[in-house]
Amino acid sequence: MSVSTARPVAPVTAAPPPTVRGKRRSSPLATVLLLLGAVYALFPVVWVLIAASKSSGELFSTFTLAPSTHLLDNIGDLSAYRDGLYWRWMANTALYAGVGGAASTVVSAMAGFALAKYDFPGKRFVFNVILAGVLVPGVILAIPQYLLLAKVGLTNTYWSVLLPSMITPYGIYLCRIFAAAAVPTEVLEAARIDGAGDWRTLARVVLPMMRAGLVTVFLFQFVAIWNNFMLPYIMLGDDHLYPLTVGLNGLLNQGASQPAMYITVVTGALISIIPLVALFLGLQRYWRVDLGAGAVKA
Amino acid sequence: MTVSTRTPRTASRRGRRAGAPYSFLAPALILFTLFMAAPIAYAGYLSLRRVKISGLGLGAGARTEVWAGLSNYARSLSDPDFLPSVYRVGLYGLIVVPAMLGLALLMALLLDAGRTRVGTFSRTSIFLPYAVPAVVGSLLWGFLYLPRVSPVTDVLGKLGVTAPDVLTGNWTLWAVANIAVWGGTGFNMIVIYTSLRAIPTDLFEAARLDGASDKQIAFRIKIPIVTPSLIMTFVFSLIATLQVFAEPMTLKPLSNTISSTWTPLMKVYRDAFVRNDVYSAAATSVVIAVATFAVSFGFLKLVGNRAFNQEDA
């Protein structure tokens, strides 16, 4: 495929849409369908907001969407659970997602830039290996990763979740597209003529030019780690190291024998989604993801 | 890697130092080797090994690892729990992937046609579940499925109809599928929507002036143009679907129907960590990975690999 239609990729905060698209006669059917979609998507979120205000008894007795007044009590109970273990899970999750996301973005940016802008022996091989890595299903990795990390005594530590999160073949693939589209070769030549070394050029010229794309890669990986369940579930035994997903899963399991725990689980679920929802609403403009970017157009 | 700073200034074709690309790639390659290549190789190795117990199996030397040939594979494939879990996930994929991508495409086209005032609200709302971890999404739906909580039970009850308990029997598969569709539609919608926005307006304005309807424009112009995005979303959805784990693991305490081998990945987990049989688990995970890889790679070949381009740099 000798294609070079790699158009500048969308995540580079696309230009405002042409006005033609927004100003047409509105269609009731389209409005109804879109609203139905929104209701479907929001329903569980609205429910958890209401349910977290119920008392333990009300959760199973009052009408699903009838609010109550116990939200603060529930948050108090959640915070009191084993000396604030829940907040520790929250902090752990932020650590895993923040550090893992940042590290994988830097690693991907460097690799993507090298693959996009340098010629070197082995480049094709490296790129093909990484491309194959995009399609590797996580199932094959989980158990051997655990066993290999166990051999060096790293399971049940922060590292066991952080290190495997730092490599994302898809992030490298995206960064390669961003670098190819956003960094003109002439700029690199100019930097070289001015006497800048490769590392200096990377830090001062290339990374700033790729910034918008890098934010997208970071968000991708941040959300992937924040939402991940299997890796920490397998790696961690000490519940002081758990992220929210594994912690809440454990709480729900306890609910089977102590139904009073259920309202704590519901409250925990509500609070656990607030940070990511805030992040989403705040950074919406970066979510213009074009997975097929650079692909052949039919 | 400090190699590059010491490398003599042998100019590469583009006039920069030859060591630089390797040092830029080094962190990625080291991590890739340690956390992807090595585990894959190790899984392959383990799948061909087994523990041999000599004597009474007591003492340090009594348990030794020996080559097992393909016996782990035979055991894994003939396990009575394995095939049912594969069928279940196959059916689950047949429900989830078309439903999720169909909804995502429909919503993206509706948004792109711009004939509504609720576009921004709907787009944000439908995308929102992507911010909710699968565990938490399953937890929310799991409660909503309970007859004592479900609003559907109340409403149907008023009409004198007894609502089914969706966490039992055949309903369970649909209940889990609904969670995946709910969680995945928004992200795929945004991906498709982004490609749609990138289509130059003049490509379909002419058709519109000639009297083409929105539906015709969607099917004849827009969908063919965003096909590469559809292919990518399809492949990624397929890979994710075949590895479903977090949703059923979370619903398990709420449903008696979900066994510990309900999906192939759950069986791998049980074999490895509950039964401590990492050899059989490794064999099963190799089978799942090869099958997944073959399906996704085969699909990409089938459609002419239009989604990943490799040679534009």
XYZ file of C-alpha atoms in Angstrom:
611
model
C 0.000 0.000 0.000
C 1.819 3.031 -1.220
C -0.445 5.608 0.176
C 0.392 9.024 1.422
C -2.975 10.516 2.090
C -2.131 10.864 5.760
C -4.039 14.010 6.336
C -3.275 16.096 9.397
C -4.859 14.084 12.091
C -7.999 15.085 13.830
C -6.873 15.256 17.481
C -4.897 18.350 16.551
C -7.972 20.248 17.744
C -9.873 20.335 14.494
C -10.967 23.631 13.036
C -14.481 24.803 13.820
C -16.933 22.824 11.716
C -18.259 24.429 8.554
C -21.356 26.391 9.427
C -23.356 24.711 6.678
C -23.685 21.591 8.786
C -25.193 23.197 11.830
C -27.923 25.319 10.285
C -30.409 22.993 8.676
C -34.049 22.345 9.222
C -34.306 20.195 12.301
C -35.731 16.718 12.074
C -37.979 15.525 14.922
C -36.986 11.908 14.303
C -33.275 12.686 14.645
C -33.957 14.630 17.844
C -36.020 11.843 19.367
C -33.459 9.158 18.516
C -30.581 11.186 19.899
C -32.505 11.938 23.079
C -33.330 8.250 23.504
C -29.636 7.501 23.166
C -28.826 10.120 25.787
C -31.459 8.762 28.190
C -30.095 5.220 27.797
C -26.552 6.436 28.443
C -27.448 8.632 31.401
C -29.968 6.379 33.127
C -27.561 4.324 35.289
C -25.620 7.477 36.163
C -28.767 9.317 37.233
C -29.822 6.255 39.191
C -26.567 6.025 41.139
C -26.809 9.716 41.951
C -30.250 9.113 43.442
C -29.518 5.738 44.990
C -26.504 7.066 46.886
C -28.875 9.347 48.797
C -30.968 6.434 50.085
C -30.573 4.606 53.328
C -29.671 0.947 53.296
C -33.317 -0.059 53.755
C -34.667 2.370 51.181
C -32.320 1.063 48.494
C -34.469 -2.035 48.111
C -37.851 -0.671 49.144
C -38.558 2.819 47.760
C -39.118 3.526 44.064
C -35.970 3.339 41.952
C -35.812 7.026 41.152
C -37.104 8.413 44.435
C -34.319 10.402 46.113
C -33.744 10.518 49.846
C -31.598 12.434 52.308
C -28.830 10.107 53.404
C -26.068 11.021 50.968
C -23.790 12.591 53.588
C -24.318 9.704 56.008
C -23.431 7.266 53.244
C -20.285 9.174 52.350
C -19.417 9.211 56.060
C -19.894 5.444 56.295
C -17.831 4.928 53.154
C -15.014 7.080 54.539
C -15.141 5.247 57.837
C -14.832 1.857 56.166
C -11.560 0.435 57.455
C -10.060 3.844 58.249
C -10.679 5.435 54.894
C -9.478 2.574 52.728
C -11.742 3.816 49.925
C -9.847 7.112 49.647
C -6.626 5.199 49.531
C -8.025 3.266 46.528
C -8.868 6.578 44.925
C -5.321 7.865 45.474
C -3.866 4.592 44.163
C -6.007 4.811 41.035
C -4.849 8.384 40.432
C -1.251 7.271 40.903
C -1.546 4.308 38.520
C -3.381 6.285 35.859
C -1.363 9.504 36.226
C 2.129 8.044 36.380
C 1.394 5.179 33.994
C -0.329 7.495 31.520
C 2.463 10.087 31.598
C 5.231 7.513 31.266
C 3.550 5.696 28.397
C 2.957 8.991 26.590
C 6.644 9.940 26.767
C 7.725 6.446 25.706
C 5.240 6.465 22.814
C 6.175 9.975 21.691
C 9.869 9.141 21.465
C 9.257 5.887 19.633
C 6.631 7.384 17.329
C 8.906 10.279 16.425
C 11.811 7.941 15.645
C 9.590 5.775 13.435
C 8.112 8.751 11.608
C 11.144 10.917 10.996
C 14.272 8.769 10.844
C 15.548 6.197 8.407
C 17.477 3.413 10.024
C 18.103 -0.290 9.519
C 15.414 -2.394 11.152
C 12.758 0.339 11.050
C 10.251 -1.739 9.098
C 10.716 -4.693 11.391
C 10.255 -2.612 14.530
C 7.143 -0.969 13.136
C 5.600 -4.271 12.083
C 6.268 -5.782 15.504
C 4.581 -2.840 17.191
C 1.663 -3.014 14.770
C 1.229 -6.689 15.603
C 1.366 -5.685 19.275
C -1.758 -3.561 18.757
C -3.698 -6.715 17.979
C -2.295 -8.841 20.818
C -5.154 -9.754 23.126
C -4.423 -9.087 26.781
C -5.426 -12.607 27.750
C -2.112 -14.033 26.655
C -0.194 -11.486 28.733
C -1.890 -11.532 32.098
C -0.738 -14.837 33.576
C 2.839 -14.908 32.247
C 3.269 -11.258 33.262
C 2.227 -12.251 36.745
C 4.533 -15.266 36.858
C 7.511 -13.363 35.452
C 7.048 -10.456 37.868
C 6.677 -12.985 40.690
C 10.122 -14.371 39.831
C 11.673 -10.969 40.522
C 9.484 -10.341 43.553
C 7.535 -7.450 42.067
C 3.994 -8.802 42.268
C 1.800 -7.177 44.874
C 3.669 -3.870 44.521
C 2.831 -0.593 42.801
C 5.371 -1.508 40.126
C 3.453 -4.607 39.082
C 0.626 -2.408 37.829
C 2.690 0.599 36.727
C 5.334 -1.105 34.603
C 3.061 -3.123 32.269
C 0.906 0.018 31.851
C 3.815 1.990 30.422
C 3.876 0.236 27.065
C 1.048 0.825 24.622
C 1.647 -0.225 21.028
C -1.424 1.693 19.947
C -0.036 4.852 21.556
C 3.177 4.403 19.571
C 1.175 3.895 16.389
C -0.798 7.084 17.036
C 2.326 9.070 17.921
C 3.949 8.007 14.689
C 0.980 9.414 12.770
C 1.004 12.613 14.831
C 4.745 13.103 14.320
C 4.473 12.474 10.581
C 1.636 14.985 10.275
C 2.627 17.689 12.737
C 6.429 17.900 12.486
C 7.732 19.111 9.118
C 11.110 17.704 8.123
C 12.319 21.227 7.254
C 11.895 22.275 10.861
C 14.112 19.400 11.962
C 16.696 20.398 9.376
C 16.602 23.975 10.608
C 17.099 22.832 14.195
C 20.054 20.722 13.126
C 21.669 23.572 11.211
C 21.263 25.737 14.302
C 23.346 23.158 16.101
C 20.675 21.437 18.187
C 21.339 17.781 18.975
C 18.693 15.095 18.522
C 17.607 15.117 22.163
C 17.453 18.878 22.306
C 15.419 18.946 19.102
C 13.055 16.345 20.534
C 12.489 18.240 23.771
C 12.362 21.792 22.429
C 10.897 21.414 18.954
C 9.211 18.064 18.375
C 7.291 17.484 21.604
C 5.754 20.990 21.637
C 4.610 20.519 18.033
C 3.040 17.175 18.903
C 1.425 18.511 22.059
C -2.252 18.208 21.091
C -1.736 14.644 19.865
C 0.159 13.753 23.023
C -2.716 14.971 25.193
C -4.969 12.555 23.312
C -2.561 9.650 23.813
C -2.272 10.537 27.500
C -6.053 10.670 27.931
C -6.440 7.338 26.163
C -3.967 5.607 28.382
C -5.120 7.431 31.521
C -8.680 6.208 31.005
C -7.513 2.709 30.047
C -5.514 2.387 33.271
C -8.196 4.049 35.417
C -10.770 1.590 34.088
C -8.517 -1.467 34.076
C -9.589 -4.361 36.209
C -7.836 -7.543 35.171
C -4.203 -6.477 35.551
C -4.468 -5.114 39.127
C -6.897 -7.906 40.038
C -4.288 -10.476 39.118
C -1.196 -8.633 40.353
C -2.304 -7.341 43.740
C -3.116 -9.197 46.938
C -2.780 -6.376 49.492
C -5.964 -4.327 49.475
C -4.008 -1.208 50.419
C -2.593 -1.248 46.895
C -5.922 -1.743 45.107
C -7.292 0.688 42.582
C -10.987 1.576 42.775
C -12.126 -1.096 40.322
C -10.642 -3.979 42.294
C -11.665 -2.437 45.610
C -15.288 -1.960 44.573
C -15.407 -5.468 43.167
C -14.297 -6.738 46.570
C -16.861 -4.601 48.402
C -19.641 -5.963 46.215
C -18.541 -9.489 47.032
C -18.809 -8.655 50.736
C -22.325 -7.373 50.136
C -23.408 -10.915 49.386
C -23.026 -11.746 53.080
C -23.656 -8.283 54.557
C -26.433 -6.587 52.567
C -25.825 -3.384 54.569
C -22.640 -3.030 52.545
C -24.636 -2.521 49.350
C -25.365 1.138 49.992
C -21.655 1.690 50.667
C -20.860 0.049 47.331
C -23.362 2.292 45.555
C -21.930 5.414 47.183
C -18.419 4.285 46.302
C -19.468 3.717 42.703
C -20.890 7.232 42.496
C -17.778 8.917 43.881
C -15.487 6.777 41.733
C -16.916 8.138 38.487
C -16.812 11.824 39.441
C -13.104 12.456 38.656
C -13.224 10.924 35.171
C -16.510 12.591 34.286
C -15.011 15.941 35.317
C -11.921 15.206 33.259
C -14.095 14.409 30.269
C -16.249 17.457 30.398
C -13.164 19.630 30.912
C -11.123 18.191 28.057
C -13.829 17.381 25.548
C -12.118 19.089 22.655
C -9.291 16.562 22.775
C -11.649 13.661 22.200
C -11.639 13.914 18.460
C -10.176 10.578 17.855
C -9.617 9.335 14.362
C -8.658 5.694 14.650
C -8.456 5.309 10.900
C -6.240 8.347 10.634
C -3.835 8.169 7.793
C -5.689 5.324 6.221
C -6.571 4.980 2.590
C -9.740 6.762 1.732
C -12.125 4.787 -0.373
C 20.782 4.861 26.616
C 23.551 7.393 26.413
C 25.013 5.879 23.299
C 23.849 8.584 20.987
C 25.820 11.365 22.583
C 29.031 9.446 22.046
C 28.339 8.263 18.546
C 30.589 9.944 16.020
C 28.758 12.272 13.716
C 28.220 9.810 10.949
C 25.538 11.494 8.978
C 22.457 9.463 8.174
C 20.510 10.167 5.036
C 18.733 12.993 6.728
C 21.941 14.273 8.185
C 21.401 13.371 11.807
C 23.223 11.030 14.075
C 22.695 7.370 13.355
C 22.264 6.325 16.984
C 19.458 8.722 17.786
C 16.484 6.719 16.498
C 17.641 3.678 18.436
C 17.974 5.605 21.676
C 14.519 7.136 21.139
C 13.112 3.680 20.557
C 15.005 2.049 23.402
C 12.482 2.606 26.247
C 9.617 1.366 24.091
C 11.546 -1.667 22.882
C 12.760 -2.603 26.364
C 9.245 -2.352 27.812
C 7.789 -4.165 24.805
C 10.276 -6.994 25.227
C 9.781 -7.318 28.983
C 6.017 -6.925 29.191
C 4.753 -8.200 25.852
C 7.252 -10.337 23.942
C 8.644 -12.196 26.963
C 5.224 -12.976 28.478
C 3.964 -14.281 25.127
C 7.015 -16.519 24.753
C 6.697 -17.641 28.372
C 3.024 -18.497 27.907
C 3.964 -20.606 24.895
C 6.680 -22.337 26.907
C 4.448 -23.002 29.917
C 1.728 -24.407 27.701
C 4.134 -27.195 26.742
C 5.220 -28.031 30.300
C 3.740 -29.898 33.191
C 4.627 -30.857 36.745
C 5.832 -34.358 37.339
C 5.360 -35.677 40.811
C 7.726 -38.399 41.907
C 7.219 -40.647 44.888
C 4.646 -39.328 47.323
C 4.998 -35.784 46.068
C 6.592 -34.688 49.300
C 9.828 -32.759 49.730
C 11.458 -30.161 47.547
C 12.661 -32.471 44.800
C 9.437 -34.382 44.401
C 7.815 -31.913 42.029
C 9.738 -31.292 38.839
C 8.703 -29.601 35.633
C 8.953 -31.688 32.475
C 7.964 -31.361 28.831
C 4.342 -32.220 28.274
C 4.034 -32.131 24.515
C 0.592 -31.024 23.513
C -1.175 -32.690 26.424
C -2.126 -29.357 27.998
C -3.811 -28.335 24.766
C -5.655 -31.620 24.581
C -6.763 -31.219 28.184
C -7.775 -27.606 27.681
C -9.782 -28.236 24.516
C -11.512 -31.299 25.914
C -12.413 -29.607 29.200
C -16.217 -29.785 29.441
C -16.281 -26.155 30.608
C -14.257 -24.800 27.713
C -16.449 -25.225 24.629
C -19.610 -23.917 26.310
C -17.716 -20.797 27.358
C -16.478 -20.333 23.792
C -20.009 -20.688 22.372
C -21.296 -18.271 24.981
C -18.732 -15.636 24.133
C -19.271 -16.202 20.414
C -22.982 -15.539 20.848
C -22.191 -12.612 23.105
C -19.941 -11.150 20.391
C -22.658 -11.633 17.782
C -24.978 -9.554 19.976
C -22.576 -6.910 21.243
C -20.475 -5.968 18.227
C -23.280 -5.349 15.695
C -25.540 -3.692 18.264
C -22.807 -1.438 19.604
C -21.342 -0.418 16.241
C -24.770 -0.091 14.633
C -25.900 2.267 17.377
C -22.601 4.148 17.267
C -22.852 4.622 13.498
C -26.491 5.679 13.680
C -25.837 8.234 16.406
C -22.740 9.563 14.640
C -24.655 10.017 11.371
C -27.524 11.746 13.170
C -25.094 14.097 14.882
C -23.229 14.801 11.665
C -26.389 15.539 9.706
C -26.837 18.426 12.121
C -30.609 18.485 11.960
C -31.218 18.739 15.665
C -30.656 21.130 18.523
C -29.780 18.453 21.043
C -26.535 17.474 19.325
C -24.041 18.660 21.925
C -26.099 17.374 24.830
C -26.612 13.968 23.245
C -23.035 13.607 22.103
C -21.691 14.358 25.570
C -24.259 12.128 27.277
C -23.728 9.142 25.001
C -19.960 9.459 25.333
C -20.154 9.646 29.119
C -20.246 5.873 29.845
C -16.719 5.657 28.422
C -15.647 7.456 31.614
C -17.240 4.738 33.721
C -15.042 1.672 34.364
C -16.555 -1.637 33.249
C -16.592 -2.756 36.880
C -18.596 0.269 37.973
C -20.894 0.095 34.934
C -21.580 -3.571 35.718
C -22.208 -2.695 39.320
C -24.753 -0.004 38.404
C -26.562 -2.201 35.907
C -26.274 -5.153 38.266
C -28.307 -3.296 40.891
C -30.766 -2.051 38.294
C -31.303 -5.646 37.190
C -32.285 -6.767 40.690
C -36.074 -7.169 40.760
C -36.232 -5.266 44.049
C -34.510 -2.254 42.520
C -35.460 -2.404 38.844
C -37.970 0.259 37.755
C -39.181 -2.136 35.060
C -40.424 -4.535 37.714
C -42.453 -1.751 39.325
C -43.968 -0.608 36.056
C -44.767 -4.101 34.789
C -46.049 -5.016 38.228
C -48.625 -2.209 38.008
C -49.727 -3.702 34.701
C -50.050 -7.090 36.336
C -47.082 -8.610 34.535
C -44.248 -10.298 36.390
C -40.953 -9.083 35.021
C -38.320 -11.755 34.413
C -35.264 -11.812 36.625
C -32.663 -10.918 34.012
C -29.805 -12.286 36.092
C -31.030 -15.842 35.671
C -30.958 -18.338 32.838
C -30.682 -17.239 29.246
C -31.386 -13.632 30.132
C -27.959 -13.312 31.714
C -26.118 -13.200 28.406
C -28.316 -10.322 27.254
C -27.897 -8.572 30.570
C -24.108 -8.681 30.247
C -24.283 -7.723 26.566
C -26.343 -4.658 27.446
C -23.599 -3.470 29.804
C -20.978 -3.795 27.072
C -23.158 -1.984 24.522
C -23.886 0.759 27.045
C -20.199 1.174 27.867
C -18.833 0.973 24.332
C -21.263 2.805 22.059
C -20.151 6.323 22.999
C -16.481 5.829 22.320
C -17.109 4.230 18.940
C -19.619 6.945 18.121
C -16.963 9.609 18.740
C -14.458 7.767 16.570
C -16.910 7.517 13.678
C -18.191 11.049 14.230
C -14.651 12.431 14.062
C -14.129 10.759 10.669
C -17.462 12.084 9.457
C -16.526 15.631 10.429
C -13.333 15.313 8.423
C -15.241 14.748 5.166
C -15.049 17.928 3.069
C -18.541 19.424 2.896
C -18.438 19.954 -0.862
C -18.372 16.175 -1.355
C -22.028 15.928 -0.418
C -23.296 19.474 -0.860
C -23.452 18.849 -4.606
C -25.442 15.667 -4.043
C -27.775 17.563 -1.739
C -28.393 20.266 -4.327
C -29.262 17.507 -6.772
C -31.976 16.434 -4.363
C -30.330 13.500 -2.570
C -31.886 12.769 0.824
C -29.876 12.595 4.042
C -30.287 8.833 3.991
C -28.923 8.549 0.461
C -25.998 10.820 1.325
C -25.280 8.720 4.392
C -25.291 5.401 2.549
C -23.758 6.448 -0.763
C -21.176 8.983 0.375
C -20.521 9.150 4.094
C -20.441 5.486 5.085
C -18.095 4.461 2.257
C -15.712 7.268 3.197
C -15.566 6.348 6.879
C -15.180 2.625 6.173
C -11.564 2.568 7.445
C -12.758 3.888 10.818
C -15.522 1.297 10.873
C -12.967 -1.429 10.221
C -10.790 -0.234 13.088
C -13.679 0.013 15.524
C -14.812 -3.434 14.439
C -11.425 -5.039 15.025
C -10.895 -3.375 18.397
C -14.430 -4.220 19.508
C -13.958 -7.819 18.468
C -10.706 -8.179 20.407
C -12.250 -6.590 23.497
C -15.442 -8.635 23.237
C -13.710 -12.001 23.026
C -11.866 -11.164 26.248
C -14.861 -10.190 28.305
C -13.911 -10.516 31.969
C -14.661 -7.511 34.200
C -18.435 -7.458 33.561
C -19.228 -11.085 34.417
C -16.718 -11.085 37.287
C -18.544 -8.128 38.817
C -22.034 -9.530 38.239
C -21.054 -12.932 39.602
C -22.025 -12.190 43.232
C -25.459 -11.046 42.036
C -26.218 -13.952 39.724
C -26.180 -17.679 40.228
C -26.093 -18.258 36.480
C -22.577 -16.877 36.090
C -20.174 -19.691 36.886
C -16.454 -19.307 37.398
C -15.919 -20.526 33.818
C -18.636 -18.415 32.228
C -16.219 -16.924 29.672
C -12.948 -18.418 28.380
C -10.944 -15.731 30.156
C -12.681 -16.476 33.442
C -11.735 -20.106 32.974
C -8.113 -19.122 32.380
C -8.216 -17.119 35.588
C -9.739 -19.972 37.557
C -7.288 -22.557 36.230
C -4.279 -20.356 36.962
C -5.154 -18.842 40.313
C -7.788 -21.056 41.898
C -6.554 -24.441 40.723
C -2.908 -23.404 40.473
C -2.657 -25.125 37.112
C -0.751 -22.471 35.191
C 0.141 -24.953 32.442
C -3.392 -25.648 31.424
C -4.242 -21.950 31.819
C -1.326 -21.041 29.560
C -2.494 -23.514 26.915
C -6.026 -22.115 27.029
C -4.801 -18.536 26.786
C -2.601 -19.421 23.801
C -5.633 -20.951 22.093
C -7.760 -17.856 22.762
C -5.000 -15.475 21.694
C -4.252 -17.348 18.479
C -7.947 -17.515 17.637
C -8.451 -13.815 18.373
C -5.365 -12.825 16.450
C -6.346 -15.018 13.507
C -9.857 -13.574 13.394
C -8.748 -9.946 13.615
C -5.770 -10.341 11.306
C -7.800 -12.399 8.854
C -10.487 -9.754 8.868
C -7.947 -7.006 8.143
C -6.560 -9.050 5.255
C -10.052 -9.723 3.994
C -10.921 -6.055 3.789
C -7.592 -5.329 2.140
C -5.959 -3.902 5.232
C -7.308 -0.479 4.532
C -7.263 0.602 8.115
C -3.597 0.440 9.016
C -1.334 2.068 6.521
C 2.302 1.415 6.943
C 4.266 3.187 4.313
C 3.430 6.821 4.355
C 6.388 7.939 6.419
